[in-house]
Amino acid sequence: HITSRALEGREASRTEAVRAGRLSHGSPRAPPRTAEMSRQPAGNPWIDIFNEIQEDELEEGYGDTWRLNFNYSLTNQLTEEKRRQGWKVHERPAYGSFTCSVCSHFWNSARLCIVFHYRLQQRVHRGQVLMRPFRQQCRECHSGLYETPRFNEDRIEEILNGLVSKIKKNCYNEEQPEEYISRGHSHPYKMPPHQEELCEACQQGICTKV
């Protein structure tokens, strides 16, 4: 038989363990969430590279924290309500690649279109960026499915640096060299003819405007 004194001793030990963080209803206590933990890589190169750039160029320079997310319903137009909310548009062509999810056909394109919407919320020291990379269909199997483009990290960094230059110019009134903002609009590689009927941006009247 377990004496009352032994039971009291066990209960006291358990209480001390809970206080020390070793027990919490039978399982280890999770460490407190810190600001450093909240900035772990997101696993998406666009978001991860943007976070690095904004920390150096925007957060440290202006005291505002900017975040990037994807929105596949964006266009290159803003409603009046969006304009009143402070949103601005940045659109540009880019070079990337595709792989068909049906027949595995691989192709490159220098006529990719990317649209960004961005705004600064000065009262809360936050900035928002939404982006949409427009897709293309496979010309080999004509599946009718739009495939999402892929980019290497150097090109992602180049595109995002151009975006940040736009943000500095339009949200902080900091003049930026136009040639730096526009860099990368052409590509020396020879590409097959662009087929407008397979391009999502062309179908929305955007591709020829960037």
Coordinates of N, CA and C in Angstrom, one line a residue:
H1 N 0.8 -1.2 0.0 CA 0.0 0.0 0.0 C 0.9 1.3 0.0
I2 N 0.4 2.3 -0.8 CA 1.2 3.5 -0.8 C 0.7 4.4 0.3
T3 N 1.6 4.9 1.1 CA 1.2 5.7 2.3 C 0.8 7.1 1.8
S4 N 0.1 7.8 2.6 CA -0.3 9.2 2.3 C 0.9 10.1 2.2
R5 N 1.9 9.8 2.9 CA 3.1 10.6 2.8 C 3.8 10.4 1.5
A6 N 3.8 9.2 0.9 CA 4.4 8.9 -0.4 C 3.6 9.6 -1.5
L7 N 2.2 9.6 -1.3 CA 1.4 10.2 -2.3 C 1.6 11.7 -2.3
E8 N 1.7 12.3 -1.1 CA 2.0 13.7 -1.0 C 3.3 14.1 -1.7
G9 N 4.3 13.2 -1.5 CA 5.6 13.4 -2.1 C 5.6 13.4 -3.6
R10 N 4.8 12.4 -4.2 CA 4.6 12.3 -5.6 C 3.9 13.6 -6.2
E11 N 2.9 14.0 -5.5 CA 2.2 15.2 -6.0 C 3.1 16.4 -5.9
A12 N 3.9 16.5 -4.9 CA 4.8 17.7 -4.8 C 5.8 17.6 -6.0
S13 N 6.3 16.4 -6.3 CA 7.3 16.3 -7.4 C 6.6 16.7 -8.7
R14 N 5.4 16.2 -8.9 CA 4.7 16.6 -10.2 C 4.4 18.1 -10.3
T15 N 4.1 18.7 -9.2 CA 3.9 20.2 -9.2 C 5.1 20.9 -9.5
E16 N 6.3 20.5 -9.0 CA 7.5 21.1 -9.3 C 7.9 20.9 -10.8
A17 N 7.6 19.7 -11.3 CA 7.9 19.4 -12.7 C 7.1 20.3 -13.7
V18 N 5.8 20.5 -13.3 CA 4.9 21.4 -14.1 C 5.5 22.8 -14.1
R19 N 5.9 23.3 -12.9 CA 6.4 24.6 -12.7 C 7.7 24.8 -13.6
A20 N 8.5 23.7 -13.6 CA 9.7 23.8 -14.4 C 9.6 23.7 -15.9
G21 N 8.3 23.3 -16.3 CA 8.1 23.2 -17.7 C 8.3 21.9 -18.3
R22 N 8.6 20.9 -17.4 CA 8.8 19.5 -17.9 C 7.5 18.8 -18.2
L23 N 6.4 19.1 -17.5 CA 5.1 18.5 -17.7 C 4.1 19.5 -17.9
S24 N 3.1 19.1 -18.8 CA 1.9 20.0 -19.0 C 0.8 19.0 -19.4
H25 N 0.0 18.6 -18.4 CA -1.0 17.6 -18.7 C -0.4 16.4 -19.4
G26 N 0.7 15.9 -18.9 CA 1.3 14.7 -19.4 C 2.2 14.8 -20.6
S27 N 2.4 16.0 -21.2 CA 3.2 16.2 -22.4 C 4.2 17.4 -22.1
P28 N 5.3 17.4 -22.9 CA 6.3 18.5 -22.7 C 5.7 19.8 -23.1
R29 N 6.0 20.9 -22.3 CA 5.5 22.2 -22.6 C 6.3 22.8 -23.9
A30 N 5.5 23.3 -24.8 CA 6.1 23.9 -26.0 C 6.8 25.2 -25.6
P31 N 7.9 25.5 -26.2 CA 8.6 26.7 -25.9 C 7.8 27.9 -26.4
P32 N 7.9 29.0 -25.7 CA 7.1 30.2 -26.1 C 7.5 30.7 -27.5
R33 N 6.5 31.1 -28.3 CA 6.7 31.6 -29.6 C 7.4 33.0 -29.6
T34 N 8.5 33.1 -30.3 CA 9.2 34.4 -30.3 C 9.1 35.0 -31.7
A35 N 9.5 36.3 -31.8 CA 9.6 37.0 -33.0 C 10.5 36.3 -34.0
E36 N 11.6 35.7 -33.5 CA 12.6 35.1 -34.3 C 12.0 33.8 -34.9
M37 N 11.2 33.0 -34.1 CA 10.5 31.8 -34.6 C 9.5 32.2 -35.7
S38 N 8.8 33.3 -35.6 CA 7.8 33.6 -36.6 C 8.4 34.0 -37.9
R39 N 9.7 34.2 -38.0 CA 10.3 34.5 -39.3 C 11.0 33.3 -39.9
Q40 N 10.6 32.1 -39.6 CA 11.2 31.0 -40.2 C 10.9 31.0 -41.7
P41 N 11.7 30.4 -42.5 CA 11.4 30.4 -44.0 C 10.1 29.8 -44.3
A42 N 9.4 30.4 -45.2 CA 8.0 29.9 -45.6 C 8.1 28.8 -46.5
G43 N 9.2 28.4 -47.1 CA 9.3 27.3 -48.0 C 8.9 27.7 -49.5
N44 N 8.6 29.0 -49.7 CA 8.3 29.5 -51.0 C 9.4 30.5 -51.4
P45 N 10.2 30.3 -52.5 CA 11.3 31.2 -52.7 C 10.9 32.6 -52.9
W46 N 9.7 32.9 -53.5 CA 9.3 34.3 -53.6 C 9.1 35.0 -52.3
I47 N 8.4 34.3 -51.4 CA 8.2 34.8 -50.0 C 9.5 35.0 -49.2
D48 N 10.3 33.9 -49.3 CA 11.5 33.9 -48.5 C 12.5 35.0 -49.0
I49 N 12.7 35.1 -50.3 CA 13.6 36.2 -50.8 C 13.0 37.6 -50.6
F50 N 11.7 37.7 -50.7 CA 11.1 39.0 -50.5 C 11.3 39.4 -49.0
N51 N 11.2 38.5 -48.1 CA 11.3 38.8 -46.7 C 12.8 39.2 -46.4
E52 N 13.7 38.6 -47.0 CA 15.1 39.0 -46.9 C 15.4 40.5 -47.4
I53 N 14.8 40.7 -48.6 CA 15.0 42.0 -49.2 C 14.3 43.1 -48.4
Q54 N 13.1 42.9 -48.0 CA 12.3 43.9 -47.3 C 12.9 44.2 -45.9
E55 N 13.5 43.2 -45.3 CA 14.1 43.5 -44.0 C 15.3 44.5 -44.1
D56 N 16.1 44.3 -45.2 CA 17.2 45.2 -45.4 C 16.8 46.5 -46.0
E57 N 15.9 46.5 -46.9 CA 15.6 47.7 -47.7 C 14.4 48.6 -47.1
L58 N 13.5 47.9 -46.5 CA 12.3 48.6 -46.1 C 12.1 48.7 -44.6
E59 N 12.2 47.5 -43.9 CA 12.0 47.5 -42.5 C 13.1 48.3 -41.8
E60 N 14.4 48.1 -42.1 CA 15.4 48.8 -41.5 C 15.5 50.3 -42.0
G61 N 15.2 50.5 -43.2 CA 15.2 51.9 -43.8 C 14.1 52.8 -43.4
Y62 N 12.9 52.2 -43.2 CA 11.7 53.0 -43.0 C 10.9 52.6 -41.8
G63 N 11.2 51.5 -41.2 CA 10.5 51.1 -40.0 C 9.2 50.4 -40.3
D64 N 9.0 50.0 -41.5 CA 7.7 49.3 -41.9 C 8.0 47.9 -42.3
T65 N 7.1 47.0 -41.9 CA 7.3 45.6 -42.2 C 6.3 45.2 -43.4
W66 N 6.9 44.7 -44.4 CA 6.1 44.3 -45.6 C 6.0 42.8 -45.7
R67 N 4.9 42.4 -46.2 CA 4.7 40.9 -46.4 C 4.1 40.7 -47.8
L68 N 4.5 39.6 -48.4 CA 4.1 39.2 -49.8 C 3.2 37.9 -49.7
N69 N 2.2 37.9 -50.5 CA 1.3 36.8 -50.7 C 0.8 36.6 -52.1
F70 N 0.3 35.5 -52.5 CA -0.2 35.2 -53.8 C -1.7 35.5 -53.9
N71 N -2.1 36.0 -55.1 CA -3.5 36.1 -55.3 C -3.8 35.9 -56.8
Y72 N -4.4 34.8 -57.2 CA -4.5 34.4 -58.6 C -5.7 35.0 -59.3
S73 N -6.3 36.0 -58.6 CA -7.5 36.7 -59.2 C -7.1 38.1 -59.6
L74 N -5.8 38.5 -59.4 CA -5.4 39.9 -59.7 C -5.5 40.2 -61.2
T75 N -5.7 41.4 -61.5 CA -5.5 41.9 -62.9 C -4.6 43.2 -62.8
N76 N -4.4 43.8 -63.9 CA -3.6 45.0 -63.9 C -4.4 46.3 -63.7
Q77 N -5.6 46.1 -63.3 CA -6.5 47.3 -63.1 C -6.9 47.3 -61.6
L78 N -7.1 48.5 -61.1 CA -7.6 48.7 -59.7 C -9.0 49.4 -59.7
T79 N -9.8 48.9 -58.8 CA -11.1 49.6 -58.7 C -10.9 50.9 -57.9
E80 N -11.9 51.7 -58.0 CA -11.8 53.0 -57.3 C -11.7 52.8 -55.8
E81 N -12.4 51.7 -55.3 CA -12.2 51.4 -53.8 C -10.8 51.0 -53.5
K82 N -10.2 50.2 -54.3 CA -8.8 49.8 -54.1 C -7.9 51.0 -54.1
R83 N -8.1 51.9 -55.0 CA -7.3 53.1 -55.1 C -7.4 54.0 -53.8
R84 N -8.6 54.1 -53.3 CA -8.8 54.8 -52.1 C -8.1 54.2 -50.9
Q85 N -8.0 52.9 -51.0 CA -7.3 52.1 -49.9 C -5.8 52.2 -50.1
G86 N -5.3 52.9 -51.1 CA -3.9 53.1 -51.3 C -3.2 52.0 -52.1
W87 N -3.9 51.1 -52.8 CA -3.2 50.1 -53.6 C -2.6 50.7 -54.9
K88 N -1.5 50.2 -55.3 CA -0.8 50.6 -56.5 C -0.5 49.3 -57.3
V89 N -0.2 49.4 -58.6 CA 0.0 48.3 -59.5 C 1.4 48.4 -60.0
H90 N 2.1 47.2 -60.1 CA 3.4 47.1 -60.8 C 3.3 45.8 -61.6
E91 N 3.5 46.0 -62.9 CA 3.5 44.8 -63.8 C 4.7 44.8 -64.7
R92 N 5.2 43.6 -65.0 CA 6.4 43.5 -65.8 C 6.5 42.1 -66.4
P93 N 7.2 42.0 -67.6 CA 7.4 40.7 -68.2 C 8.6 40.0 -67.5
A94 N 8.7 38.7 -67.7 CA 9.8 38.0 -67.0 C 10.1 36.7 -67.9
Y95 N 11.2 36.1 -67.6 CA 11.6 34.9 -68.2 C 11.5 33.8 -67.2
G96 N 10.8 32.7 -67.7 CA 10.6 31.5 -66.8 C 10.4 30.3 -67.6
S97 N 10.0 29.2 -66.9 CA 9.9 27.9 -67.5 C 8.6 27.2 -67.0
F98 N 8.1 26.3 -67.8 CA 6.9 25.5 -67.5 C 7.2 24.0 -67.7
T99 N 6.4 23.2 -67.0 CA 6.4 21.8 -67.3 C 4.9 21.4 -67.3
C100 N 4.5 20.7 -68.4 CA 3.1 20.3 -68.5 C 2.8 19.2 -67.5
S101 N 1.7 19.3 -66.7 CA 1.4 18.3 -65.7 C 0.7 17.1 -66.4
V102 N 0.4 17.1 -67.7 CA -0.2 16.0 -68.3 C 0.8 15.2 -69.2
C103 N 1.6 15.9 -70.0 CA 2.5 15.1 -70.9 C 4.0 15.4 -70.6
S104 N 4.2 16.2 -69.5 CA 5.6 16.5 -69.1 C 6.4 17.3 -70.1
H105 N 5.8 17.9 -71.1 CA 6.5 18.7 -72.0 C 7.1 19.9 -71.2
F106 N 8.3 20.3 -71.5 CA 9.0 21.4 -70.8 C 9.2 22.5 -71.9
W107 N 9.0 23.8 -71.4 CA 9.3 24.9 -72.3 C 9.6 26.1 -71.5
N108 N 10.4 27.0 -72.2 CA 10.7 28.3 -71.6 C 9.9 29.4 -72.3
S109 N 9.8 30.5 -71.6 CA 9.1 31.6 -72.2 C 9.7 32.9 -71.7
A110 N 9.9 33.9 -72.6 CA 10.4 35.2 -72.2 C 9.2 36.2 -72.2
R111 N 8.0 35.7 -72.4 CA 6.8 36.5 -72.5 C 5.9 36.2 -71.3
L112 N 6.5 35.9 -70.2 CA 5.7 35.8 -68.9 C 5.3 37.1 -68.4
C113 N 4.2 37.2 -67.7 CA 3.7 38.4 -67.2 C 3.5 38.2 -65.7
I114 N 3.9 39.2 -64.9 CA 3.7 39.1 -63.4 C 3.1 40.5 -63.0
V115 N 2.0 40.4 -62.3 CA 1.3 41.6 -61.8 C 1.4 41.6 -60.2
F116 N 1.8 42.8 -59.7 CA 1.9 43.0 -58.3 C 0.9 44.1 -57.9
H117 N 0.2 43.9 -56.8 CA -0.5 45.0 -56.1 C 0.1 45.3 -54.8
Y118 N 0.3 46.5 -54.5 CA 1.0 46.8 -53.2 C 0.5 48.1 -52.6
R119 N 0.5 48.2 -51.2 CA 0.1 49.4 -50.5 C 0.8 49.5 -49.2
L120 N 1.0 50.7 -48.7 CA 1.6 50.9 -47.4 C 0.5 51.4 -46.5
Q121 N 0.4 50.8 -45.3 CA -0.5 51.2 -44.2 C 0.3 51.9 -43.2
Q122 N 0.4 53.2 -43.3 CA 1.4 54.0 -42.5 C 1.0 53.9 -41.0
R123 N -0.3 53.9 -40.7 CA -0.7 54.0 -39.3 C -0.2 52.8 -38.5
V124 N -0.1 51.6 -39.1 CA 0.3 50.4 -38.4 C 1.7 50.0 -38.9
H125 N 2.4 50.8 -39.7 CA 3.7 50.5 -40.1 C 3.8 49.1 -40.8
R126 N 2.8 48.9 -41.7 CA 2.8 47.6 -42.5 C 2.6 47.9 -43.9
G127 N 3.2 47.0 -44.7 CA 3.0 47.1 -46.2 C 2.5 45.7 -46.7
Q128 N 1.7 45.7 -47.7 CA 1.2 44.5 -48.3 C 1.5 44.4 -49.7
V129 N 1.9 43.2 -50.2 CA 2.2 42.9 -51.6 C 1.4 41.7 -51.9
L130 N 0.6 41.8 -53.0 CA 0.0 40.6 -53.6 C 0.6 40.4 -55.0
M131 N 0.8 39.2 -55.4 CA 1.4 38.9 -56.7 C 0.7 37.8 -57.5
R132 N 0.7 38.0 -58.8 CA 0.1 36.9 -59.6 C 1.0 36.7 -60.8
P133 N 1.6 35.5 -60.9 CA 2.4 35.1 -62.1 C 1.3 34.5 -63.1
F134 N 1.2 35.0 -64.3 CA 0.3 34.5 -65.2 C 0.8 33.2 -65.8
R135 N -0.2 32.3 -66.2 CA 0.2 30.9 -66.6 C 0.1 30.8 -68.1
Q136 N 0.5 29.6 -68.6 CA 0.4 29.3 -70.0 C 0.0 27.8 -70.1
Q137 N -0.6 27.5 -71.3 CA -1.0 26.1 -71.6 C 0.0 25.5 -72.5
C138 N 0.1 24.1 -72.4 CA 1.0 23.3 -73.2 C 0.6 23.3 -74.7
R139 N 1.6 23.6 -75.6 CA 1.3 23.6 -77.0 C 1.5 22.2 -77.6
E140 N 1.9 21.2 -76.8 CA 2.1 19.9 -77.3 C 0.9 19.0 -77.2
C141 N 0.3 18.9 -76.0 CA -0.8 18.0 -75.8 C -2.2 18.8 -75.8
H142 N -2.1 20.1 -75.8 CA -3.3 20.9 -75.8 C -4.4 20.4 -74.8
S143 N -3.9 20.2 -73.5 CA -4.8 19.7 -72.5 C -5.8 20.8 -72.0
G144 N -5.5 22.0 -72.3 CA -6.4 23.1 -71.9 C -6.1 23.6 -70.4
L145 N -5.1 22.9 -69.8 CA -4.8 23.3 -68.4 C -3.7 24.4 -68.4
Y146 N -3.9 25.3 -67.5 CA -2.9 26.4 -67.4 C -1.8 25.9 -66.4
E147 N -0.6 26.0 -66.8 CA 0.5 25.6 -65.9 C 1.2 26.8 -65.3
T148 N 1.6 26.7 -64.0 CA 2.2 27.8 -63.3 C 3.7 27.9 -63.6
P149 N 4.2 29.1 -63.9 CA 5.7 29.2 -64.2 C 6.6 29.0 -63.1
R150 N 7.8 28.6 -63.4 CA 8.9 28.5 -62.4 C 10.0 29.4 -62.8
F151 N 10.7 29.9 -61.7 CA 11.8 30.8 -62.0 C 13.0 30.4 -61.1
N152 N 14.2 30.7 -61.6 CA 15.4 30.5 -60.7 C 15.5 31.6 -59.7
E153 N 16.3 31.4 -58.7 CA 16.3 32.3 -57.6 C 16.9 33.6 -58.0
D154 N 17.9 33.6 -58.9 CA 18.5 34.9 -59.3 C 17.5 35.8 -60.0
R155 N 16.6 35.2 -60.8 CA 15.6 36.0 -61.5 C 14.6 36.5 -60.5
I156 N 14.2 35.6 -59.6 CA 13.2 36.1 -58.5 C 13.8 37.3 -57.8
E157 N 15.1 37.2 -57.4 CA 15.7 38.3 -56.7 C 15.7 39.6 -57.6
E158 N 16.0 39.4 -58.8 CA 16.0 40.6 -59.8 C 14.6 41.2 -59.9
I159 N 13.6 40.4 -60.0 CA 12.2 40.9 -60.1 C 11.8 41.6 -58.8
L160 N 12.1 41.0 -57.7 CA 11.7 41.6 -56.4 C 12.5 42.8 -56.1
N161 N 13.7 42.9 -56.5 CA 14.5 44.2 -56.3 C 13.8 45.3 -57.1
G162 N 13.4 45.0 -58.3 CA 12.7 46.0 -59.1 C 11.4 46.4 -58.4
L163 N 10.7 45.5 -57.8 CA 9.4 45.8 -57.1 C 9.7 46.7 -55.9
V164 N 10.7 46.4 -55.2 CA 11.1 47.2 -54.0 C 11.5 48.6 -54.4
S165 N 12.1 48.7 -55.5 CA 12.5 50.1 -56.0 C 11.2 50.9 -56.3
K166 N 10.2 50.2 -56.9 CA 8.9 50.8 -57.2 C 8.2 51.2 -55.8
I167 N 8.3 50.4 -54.8 CA 7.8 50.7 -53.5 C 8.4 51.9 -52.9
K168 N 9.8 52.0 -53.0 CA 10.5 53.1 -52.5 C 10.1 54.4 -53.2
K169 N 9.9 54.3 -54.5 CA 9.6 55.5 -55.3 C 8.1 56.0 -55.0
N170 N 7.2 55.0 -55.0 CA 5.8 55.4 -54.9 C 5.2 55.5 -53.5
C171 N 5.8 54.8 -52.5 CA 5.3 54.9 -51.2 C 6.2 55.7 -50.2
Y172 N 7.4 56.0 -50.6 CA 8.3 56.8 -49.7 C 8.9 58.0 -50.5
N173 N 8.5 58.2 -51.7 CA 9.0 59.4 -52.5 C 10.5 59.4 -52.6
E174 N 11.1 58.2 -52.8 CA 12.5 58.1 -52.9 C 12.8 57.8 -54.4
E175 N 13.5 58.7 -55.1 CA 13.7 58.6 -56.5 C 14.6 57.4 -56.7
Q176 N 14.3 56.6 -57.8 CA 15.0 55.4 -58.2 C 15.4 55.5 -59.6
P177 N 16.6 55.0 -60.0 CA 16.9 55.0 -61.4 C 15.9 54.2 -62.2
E178 N 15.3 54.8 -63.3 CA 14.3 54.0 -64.1 C 14.9 52.8 -64.7
E179 N 16.2 52.9 -65.1 CA 16.8 51.7 -65.8 C 16.9 50.5 -64.8
Y180 N 17.1 50.8 -63.5 CA 17.1 49.7 -62.5 C 15.8 49.1 -62.3
I181 N 14.7 49.9 -62.3 CA 13.4 49.4 -62.1 C 13.0 48.6 -63.3
S182 N 13.4 49.0 -64.5 CA 12.9 48.3 -65.7 C 13.8 47.2 -66.1
R183 N 14.9 46.9 -65.4 CA 15.9 46.0 -65.9 C 15.3 44.6 -66.0
G184 N 15.7 43.9 -67.1 CA 15.3 42.5 -67.2 C 14.1 42.3 -68.1
H185 N 13.7 43.4 -68.8 CA 12.5 43.3 -69.6 C 12.7 42.5 -70.9
S186 N 13.9 42.3 -71.3 CA 14.2 41.6 -72.5 C 15.2 40.4 -72.2
H187 N 15.2 39.4 -73.0 CA 16.0 38.2 -72.8 C 16.7 37.8 -74.0
P188 N 18.0 37.5 -74.0 CA 18.7 37.2 -75.2 C 18.4 35.8 -75.8
Y189 N 17.8 34.9 -75.1 CA 17.6 33.6 -75.6 C 16.5 33.6 -76.7
K190 N 16.7 32.7 -77.7 CA 15.8 32.6 -78.8 C 14.6 31.7 -78.3
M191 N 13.4 32.3 -78.5 CA 12.2 31.6 -78.0 C 11.3 31.2 -79.2
P192 N 10.5 30.2 -79.1 CA 9.5 29.9 -80.1 C 8.5 31.0 -80.1
P193 N 7.7 31.2 -81.2 CA 6.7 32.3 -81.3 C 5.7 32.2 -80.2
H194 N 5.4 33.3 -79.6 CA 4.4 33.4 -78.5 C 3.0 33.1 -79.1
Q195 N 2.3 32.1 -78.5 CA 1.0 31.8 -78.9 C 0.0 32.4 -77.9
E196 N -0.7 33.5 -78.4 CA -1.5 34.2 -77.5 C -2.7 33.4 -77.0
E197 N -3.2 32.5 -77.8 CA -4.3 31.7 -77.4 C -4.0 30.7 -76.2
L198 N -2.7 30.5 -76.0 CA -2.2 29.6 -74.9 C -1.8 30.4 -73.6
C199 N -1.8 31.7 -73.7 CA -1.3 32.6 -72.7 C -2.4 33.2 -71.9
E200 N -2.4 33.0 -70.6 CA -3.5 33.5 -69.7 C -3.5 35.0 -69.7
A201 N -2.3 35.7 -69.7 CA -2.2 37.1 -69.7 C -2.8 37.7 -71.0
C202 N -2.4 37.1 -72.1 CA -3.0 37.5 -73.4 C -4.5 37.5 -73.5
Q203 N -5.0 36.4 -72.9 CA -6.5 36.3 -72.9 C -7.2 37.3 -72.1
Q204 N -6.4 38.0 -71.2 CA -7.0 39.0 -70.4 C -6.6 40.4 -70.9
G205 N -5.9 40.4 -72.0 CA -5.4 41.7 -72.6 C -4.3 42.4 -71.8
I206 N -3.5 41.6 -71.1 CA -2.4 42.2 -70.3 C -1.1 42.0 -70.9
C207 N -0.9 40.9 -71.6 CA 0.5 40.5 -72.0 C 1.1 41.6 -72.9
T208 N 0.3 42.2 -73.9 CA 0.9 43.1 -74.8 C 1.1 44.5 -74.2
K209 N 0.7 44.7 -73.0 CA 0.8 46.0 -72.4 C 2.0 46.1 -71.5
V210 N 2.8 45.1 -71.3 CA 4.0 45.1 -70.4 C 5.3 45.0 -71.2

